[in-house]
């Protein structure tokens, strides 16, 4: 998958604008909104599970993203609702103004968040 280069604002600027451990998905590039903008508060969903975007009206419409992920956590977008296909991973704080190539948005149907604590726990079990 080809995407534009990730741009990063100062973490202080991102933190001022966003809640901790949150992601904002936009249905237009450069963080515009043509109808749907969704804020995901990761603590409201179970980690280590794939969650559908169908309920958010953004399935296959995500065009840009901003994130403020707590240290030790990773946020992922998935091509398919079951977590298969290509995926993008995000950590820290930043933004990606364009999740499209050739003028078309990529299909994004699922998302999930993962913590390193759980990874270590699962690996040692």
Tab-separated table of C-alpha atoms in Angstrom:
chain	number	residue	atom	x	y	z
A	1	UNK	CA	0.000	0.000	0.000
A	2	UNK	CA	1.364	3.389	-0.932
A	3	UNK	CA	0.670	6.299	1.416
A	4	UNK	CA	1.949	9.822	1.807
A	5	UNK	CA	4.740	10.393	4.258
A	6	UNK	CA	3.671	10.592	7.890
A	7	UNK	CA	3.854	14.107	9.274
A	8	UNK	CA	4.257	14.694	12.958
A	9	UNK	CA	3.162	17.710	14.913
A	10	UNK	CA	4.835	18.554	18.160
A	11	UNK	CA	3.555	16.032	20.741
A	12	UNK	CA	2.522	18.980	22.921
A	13	UNK	CA	0.273	20.330	20.152
A	14	UNK	CA	-1.310	16.931	19.536
A	15	UNK	CA	-1.874	16.329	23.252
A	16	UNK	CA	-3.579	19.697	23.651
A	17	UNK	CA	-6.018	18.894	20.869
A	18	UNK	CA	-6.678	15.232	21.649
A	19	UNK	CA	-7.621	13.045	24.571
A	20	UNK	CA	-5.004	10.560	25.786
A	21	UNK	CA	-5.101	7.156	24.064
A	22	UNK	CA	-7.414	8.321	21.290
A	23	UNK	CA	-7.563	8.293	17.501
A	24	UNK	CA	-9.542	10.590	15.198
A	25	UNK	CA	-10.525	9.181	11.802
A	26	UNK	CA	-11.644	11.477	8.970
A	27	UNK	CA	-13.454	10.677	5.734
A	28	UNK	CA	-11.520	13.359	3.808
A	29	UNK	CA	-7.826	13.996	3.284
A	30	UNK	CA	-5.938	16.618	5.288
A	31	UNK	CA	-8.330	16.106	8.214
A	32	UNK	CA	-11.322	17.596	6.443
A	33	UNK	CA	-14.745	16.217	7.064
A	34	UNK	CA	-17.306	15.677	4.339
A	35	UNK	CA	-19.775	13.962	6.600
A	36	UNK	CA	-18.056	11.627	9.033
A	37	UNK	CA	-15.394	12.174	11.639
A	38	UNK	CA	-15.029	9.699	14.478
A	39	UNK	CA	-13.021	9.805	17.678
A	40	UNK	CA	-12.049	6.408	19.040
A	41	UNK	CA	-11.292	6.286	22.755
A	42	UNK	CA	-9.237	3.132	23.011
A	43	UNK	CA	-10.051	2.528	26.684
A	44	UNK	CA	-13.716	2.055	25.697
A	45	UNK	CA	-12.885	-1.048	23.615
A	46	UNK	CA	-11.209	-4.294	24.583
A	47	UNK	CA	-7.549	-4.497	23.533
A	48	UNK	CA	-6.248	-7.428	21.486
A	49	UNK	CA	-9.520	-7.665	19.545
A	50	UNK	CA	-10.425	-6.489	16.060
A	51	UNK	CA	-13.292	-3.984	16.071
A	52	UNK	CA	-15.437	-3.149	13.045
A	53	UNK	CA	-15.715	0.305	11.509
A	54	UNK	CA	-19.167	-0.558	10.123
A	55	UNK	CA	-20.943	0.944	13.139
A	56	UNK	CA	-19.027	4.214	12.687
A	57	UNK	CA	-20.142	4.999	9.112
A	58	UNK	CA	-16.457	5.050	8.137
A	59	UNK	CA	-15.984	1.552	6.780
A	60	UNK	CA	-13.845	1.893	3.654
A	61	UNK	CA	-13.985	5.698	3.907
A	62	UNK	CA	-11.036	6.607	6.177
A	63	UNK	CA	-8.896	9.159	4.325
A	64	UNK	CA	-6.785	10.750	7.105
A	65	UNK	CA	-5.954	10.100	10.747
A	66	UNK	CA	-4.617	11.768	13.884
A	67	UNK	CA	-3.524	9.775	16.921
A	68	UNK	CA	-2.354	10.171	20.500
A	69	UNK	CA	-1.493	6.673	21.717
A	70	UNK	CA	-0.225	5.991	25.228
A	71	UNK	CA	3.324	4.713	25.591
A	72	UNK	CA	3.417	0.925	25.360
A	73	UNK	CA	0.333	0.708	23.114
A	74	UNK	CA	-0.098	0.341	19.353
A	75	UNK	CA	-3.165	1.193	17.246
A	76	UNK	CA	-3.766	-0.688	13.978
A	77	UNK	CA	-6.062	-0.249	10.987
A	78	UNK	CA	-6.951	-3.390	9.018
A	79	UNK	CA	-8.128	-3.894	5.459
A	80	UNK	CA	-10.735	-6.450	6.511
A	81	UNK	CA	-13.049	-6.609	9.505
A	82	UNK	CA	-11.397	-9.841	10.706
A	83	UNK	CA	-7.898	-8.293	10.784
A	84	UNK	CA	-6.707	-9.917	7.565
A	85	UNK	CA	-5.209	-8.147	4.558
A	86	UNK	CA	-2.844	-5.220	4.850
A	87	UNK	CA	-2.515	-3.222	8.055
A	88	UNK	CA	-1.124	0.092	9.262
A	89	UNK	CA	0.336	0.556	12.766
A	90	UNK	CA	0.488	3.765	14.810
A	91	UNK	CA	2.162	4.641	18.113
A	92	UNK	CA	3.019	7.818	19.983
A	93	UNK	CA	1.400	11.009	18.698
A	94	UNK	CA	1.135	12.187	15.108
A	95	UNK	CA	-0.954	12.446	11.989
A	96	UNK	CA	-1.207	11.131	8.439
A	97	UNK	CA	-3.054	13.572	6.151
A	98	UNK	CA	-3.606	11.120	3.305
A	99	UNK	CA	-4.455	7.412	3.419
A	100	UNK	CA	-5.080	7.137	-0.303
A	101	UNK	CA	-3.235	6.572	-3.536
A	102	UNK	CA	-4.355	7.381	-7.057
A	103	UNK	CA	-7.124	9.539	-5.598
A	104	UNK	CA	-8.977	6.632	-4.005
A	105	UNK	CA	-9.337	5.815	-0.330
A	106	UNK	CA	-8.091	2.433	0.816
A	107	UNK	CA	-10.531	-0.066	2.151
A	108	UNK	CA	-10.313	-0.050	5.925
A	109	UNK	CA	-12.874	-2.180	7.699
A	110	UNK	CA	-11.374	-2.935	11.102
A	111	UNK	CA	-9.180	-1.582	13.864
A	112	UNK	CA	-7.605	-2.740	17.077
A	113	UNK	CA	-5.279	-1.675	19.831
A	114	UNK	CA	-2.607	-3.683	21.521
A	115	UNK	CA	-0.441	-3.227	24.604
A	116	UNK	CA	3.085	-4.441	25.144
A	117	UNK	CA	2.158	-5.671	28.641
A	118	UNK	CA	-0.347	-8.090	27.158
A	119	UNK	CA	2.102	-9.167	24.473
A	120	UNK	CA	4.720	-10.041	27.090
A	121	UNK	CA	2.126	-11.808	29.238
A	122	UNK	CA	0.801	-13.861	26.293
A	123	UNK	CA	4.297	-14.739	25.102
A	124	UNK	CA	5.394	-16.059	28.518
A	125	UNK	CA	2.265	-18.131	29.158
